[in-house]
Amino acid sequence: HGDEHPRTLISINNLGELLQAQGKLEEAGALHHEALQAQRKTLGDKHQHTLNTIWSLCRLLHKQGEEDEAKRLCREAVDGAKEVLGVSHPTTKIFMSNHWGIR
């Protein structure tokens, strides 16, 4: 499908999630950043796939103690999901419920 195909970028983000779960945070971060940069370029900032990757990166940064950047990305994901998906969408609800756990 190509390096910037939406399915490829989802797979890159998913691999980042797996590495994050394994505690390989630096490697996970590289993949999340790669996917996010390409998704912003090809899909836009408010596409659901882009928002999911923003959320993944937000969670990673929180784990790494980068609270200010984590909060900024988390707010971007929550606000984008509310705007694009609506407040009653399951993804928005997940983002909103977990957002407040990030200090």
C-alpha atoms as an extended CHARMM CRD file, in Angstrom:
* protein
*
       103  EXT
         1         1  HSD       CA              0.0000000000        0.0000000000        0.0000000000  PROA      1               0.0000000000
         2         2  GLY       CA              2.9220000000        2.3810000000        0.4210000000  PROA      2               0.0000000000
         3         3  ASP       CA              4.6770000000        4.1560000000        3.2590000000  PROA      3               0.0000000000
         4         4  GLU       CA              1.9460000000        6.7480000000        3.7870000000  PROA      4               0.0000000000
         5         5  HSD       CA             -1.1400000000        4.6310000000        3.1900000000  PROA      5               0.0000000000
         6         6  PRO       CA             -3.5690000000        4.9130000000        6.1280000000  PROA      6               0.0000000000
         7         7  ARG       CA             -3.3490000000        1.1700000000        6.8690000000  PROA      7               0.0000000000
         8         8  THR       CA              0.4540000000        1.3220000000        6.9170000000  PROA      8               0.0000000000
         9         9  LEU       CA              0.3460000000        4.2330000000        9.3450000000  PROA      9               0.0000000000
        10        10  ILE       CA             -2.1460000000        2.4520000000       11.5880000000  PROA      10              0.0000000000
        11        11  SER       CA              0.2010000000       -0.5430000000       11.6450000000  PROA      11              0.0000000000
        12        12  ILE       CA              3.1560000000        1.6710000000       12.5570000000  PROA      12              0.0000000000
        13        13  ASN       CA              1.1750000000        3.1910000000       15.4270000000  PROA      13              0.0000000000
        14        14  ASN       CA              0.0120000000       -0.2610000000       16.5470000000  PROA      14              0.0000000000
        15        15  LEU       CA              3.5970000000       -1.4820000000       16.6020000000  PROA      15              0.0000000000
        16        16  GLY       CA              4.4080000000        1.5540000000       18.7300000000  PROA      16              0.0000000000
        17        17  GLU       CA              1.6210000000        0.5150000000       21.1120000000  PROA      17              0.0000000000
        18        18  LEU       CA              3.0870000000       -2.9780000000       21.3590000000  PROA      18              0.0000000000
        19        19  LEU       CA              6.5670000000       -1.6340000000       22.0830000000  PROA      19              0.0000000000
        20        20  GLN       CA              5.0850000000        0.7480000000       24.6390000000  PROA      20              0.0000000000
        21        21  ALA       CA              3.3980000000       -2.1980000000       26.3920000000  PROA      21              0.0000000000
        22        22  GLN       CA              6.7500000000       -3.9980000000       26.4200000000  PROA      22              0.0000000000
        23        23  GLY       CA              8.4010000000       -1.0020000000       28.0680000000  PROA      23              0.0000000000
        24        24  LYS       CA             10.4390000000       -0.0860000000       24.9810000000  PROA      24              0.0000000000
        25        25  LEU       CA              9.4270000000        3.5380000000       25.2450000000  PROA      25              0.0000000000
        26        26  GLU       CA             12.1280000000        5.1270000000       23.0980000000  PROA      26              0.0000000000
        27        27  GLU       CA             11.4260000000        2.7750000000       20.1890000000  PROA      27              0.0000000000
        28        28  ALA       CA              7.6860000000        3.2550000000       20.6450000000  PROA      28              0.0000000000
        29        29  GLY       CA              8.0880000000        7.0200000000       20.5820000000  PROA      29              0.0000000000
        30        30  ALA       CA              9.9700000000        6.9270000000       17.2990000000  PROA      30              0.0000000000
        31        31  LEU       CA              7.1480000000        4.9420000000       15.6870000000  PROA      31              0.0000000000
        32        32  HSD       CA              4.3890000000        7.1270000000       17.1370000000  PROA      32              0.0000000000
        33        33  HSD       CA              6.1670000000       10.2530000000       15.8910000000  PROA      33              0.0000000000
        34        34  GLU       CA              6.6920000000        8.7140000000       12.4420000000  PROA      34              0.0000000000
        35        35  ALA       CA              3.0460000000        7.7300000000       12.1400000000  PROA      35              0.0000000000
        36        36  LEU       CA              1.7880000000       11.0640000000       13.4660000000  PROA      36              0.0000000000
        37        37  GLN       CA              3.9080000000       13.1570000000       11.1170000000  PROA      37              0.0000000000
        38        38  ALA       CA              2.7070000000       11.1900000000        8.0900000000  PROA      38              0.0000000000
        39        39  GLN       CA             -0.9270000000       11.1600000000        9.2530000000  PROA      39              0.0000000000
        40        40  ARG       CA             -0.9700000000       14.9090000000        9.8080000000  PROA      40              0.0000000000
        41        41  LYS       CA              0.3980000000       15.3080000000        6.2640000000  PROA      41              0.0000000000
        42        42  THR       CA             -1.8570000000       12.8000000000        4.4940000000  PROA      42              0.0000000000
        43        43  LEU       CA             -5.0410000000       12.6850000000        6.5910000000  PROA      43              0.0000000000
        44        44  GLY       CA             -5.0240000000       15.9850000000        8.4630000000  PROA      44              0.0000000000
        45        45  ASP       CA             -4.9710000000       16.8780000000       12.1430000000  PROA      45              0.0000000000
        46        46  LYS       CA             -8.5880000000       15.9470000000       12.8500000000  PROA      46              0.0000000000
        47        47  HSD       CA             -8.8610000000       12.5280000000       11.2010000000  PROA      47              0.0000000000
        48        48  GLN       CA             -9.7620000000        9.7220000000       13.5980000000  PROA      48              0.0000000000
        49        49  HSD       CA             -6.5660000000        7.7950000000       12.7870000000  PROA      49              0.0000000000
        50        50  THR       CA             -4.4940000000       10.8990000000       13.4910000000  PROA      50              0.0000000000
        51        51  LEU       CA             -6.3360000000       11.4830000000       16.7620000000  PROA      51              0.0000000000
        52        52  ASN       CA             -5.6960000000        7.8860000000       17.8270000000  PROA      52              0.0000000000
        53        53  THR       CA             -1.9700000000        8.3130000000       17.1780000000  PROA      53              0.0000000000
        54        54  ILE       CA             -1.9510000000       11.6130000000       19.0760000000  PROA      54              0.0000000000
        55        55  TRP       CA             -3.5530000000        9.7410000000       21.9690000000  PROA      55              0.0000000000
        56        56  SER       CA             -0.9370000000        6.9810000000       21.7970000000  PROA      56              0.0000000000
        57        57  LEU       CA              1.8590000000        9.5470000000       21.8760000000  PROA      57              0.0000000000
        58        58  CYS       CA              0.1650000000       11.3960000000       24.7250000000  PROA      58              0.0000000000
        59        59  ARG       CA              0.1030000000        8.2300000000       26.8220000000  PROA      59              0.0000000000
        60        60  LEU       CA              3.7390000000        7.4800000000       26.0130000000  PROA      60              0.0000000000
        61        61  LEU       CA              4.8960000000       10.9600000000       26.9800000000  PROA      61              0.0000000000
        62        62  HSD       CA              2.9910000000       10.6470000000       30.2430000000  PROA      62              0.0000000000
        63        63  LYS       CA              4.8480000000        7.3960000000       30.9700000000  PROA      63              0.0000000000
        64        64  GLN       CA              8.1200000000        9.1750000000       30.2200000000  PROA      64              0.0000000000
        65        65  GLY       CA              7.2850000000       11.9980000000       32.6280000000  PROA      65              0.0000000000
        66        66  GLU       CA              6.9110000000       14.6420000000       29.9180000000  PROA      66              0.0000000000
        67        67  GLU       CA              3.7480000000       16.0020000000       31.4680000000  PROA      67              0.0000000000
        68        68  ASP       CA              3.4650000000       19.3550000000       29.6810000000  PROA      68              0.0000000000
        69        69  GLU       CA              3.7040000000       17.8520000000       26.2030000000  PROA      69              0.0000000000
        70        70  ALA       CA              1.4830000000       14.9250000000       27.2440000000  PROA      70              0.0000000000
        71        71  LYS       CA             -1.2080000000       17.3370000000       28.4450000000  PROA      71              0.0000000000
        72        72  ARG       CA             -0.9880000000       19.4120000000       25.2680000000  PROA      72              0.0000000000
        73        73  LEU       CA             -1.3930000000       16.3600000000       23.0210000000  PROA      73              0.0000000000
        74        74  CYS       CA             -4.0810000000       14.8950000000       25.2370000000  PROA      74              0.0000000000
        75        75  ARG       CA             -6.0950000000       18.1050000000       25.0110000000  PROA      75              0.0000000000
        76        76  GLU       CA             -5.6260000000       18.0890000000       21.2170000000  PROA      76              0.0000000000
        77        77  ALA       CA             -6.9230000000       14.5120000000       21.0170000000  PROA      77              0.0000000000
        78        78  VAL       CA             -9.9110000000       15.1790000000       23.2880000000  PROA      78              0.0000000000
        79        79  ASP       CA            -10.8720000000       18.4170000000       21.5420000000  PROA      79              0.0000000000
        80        80  GLY       CA            -10.4320000000       16.8730000000       18.0920000000  PROA      80              0.0000000000
        81        81  ALA       CA            -12.4920000000       13.8230000000       18.9900000000  PROA      81              0.0000000000
        82        82  LYS       CA            -15.2890000000       15.9860000000       20.3910000000  PROA      82              0.0000000000
        83        83  GLU       CA            -15.3370000000       18.0660000000       17.2140000000  PROA      83              0.0000000000
        84        84  VAL       CA            -15.0290000000       15.2520000000       14.6670000000  PROA      84              0.0000000000
        85        85  LEU       CA            -16.6670000000       12.2740000000       16.3580000000  PROA      85              0.0000000000
        86        86  GLY       CA            -18.9630000000       13.9430000000       18.8870000000  PROA      86              0.0000000000
        87        87  VAL       CA            -19.0520000000       13.6340000000       22.6540000000  PROA      87              0.0000000000
        88        88  SER       CA            -21.0710000000       10.4070000000       22.6280000000  PROA      88              0.0000000000
        89        89  HSD       CA            -18.6500000000        8.4710000000       20.3830000000  PROA      89              0.0000000000
        90        90  PRO       CA            -16.8410000000        5.6280000000       22.2030000000  PROA      90              0.0000000000
        91        91  THR       CA            -13.3970000000        6.9360000000       21.2260000000  PROA      91              0.0000000000
        92        92  THR       CA            -14.2100000000       10.3990000000       22.5400000000  PROA      92              0.0000000000
        93        93  LYS       CA            -15.4790000000        8.9000000000       25.7820000000  PROA      93              0.0000000000
        94        94  ILE       CA            -12.2570000000        6.8970000000       26.2020000000  PROA      94              0.0000000000
        95        95  PHE       CA            -10.1290000000        9.9740000000       25.5510000000  PROA      95              0.0000000000
        96        96  MET       CA            -12.2000000000       12.0680000000       27.9710000000  PROA      96              0.0000000000
        97        97  SER       CA            -12.1930000000        9.4950000000       30.7600000000  PROA      97              0.0000000000
        98        98  ASN       CA             -8.4610000000        8.8750000000       30.5490000000  PROA      98              0.0000000000
        99        99  HSD       CA             -7.5180000000       12.5220000000       29.9830000000  PROA      99              0.0000000000
       100       100  TRP       CA             -8.2000000000       13.4580000000       33.5460000000  PROA      100             0.0000000000
       101       101  GLY       CA             -5.8610000000       10.7450000000       34.8300000000  PROA      101             0.0000000000
       102       102  ILE       CA             -2.9090000000       12.5700000000       33.2880000000  PROA      102             0.0000000000
       103       103  ARG       CA             -1.5840000000       15.1270000000       35.7090000000  PROA      103             0.0000000000
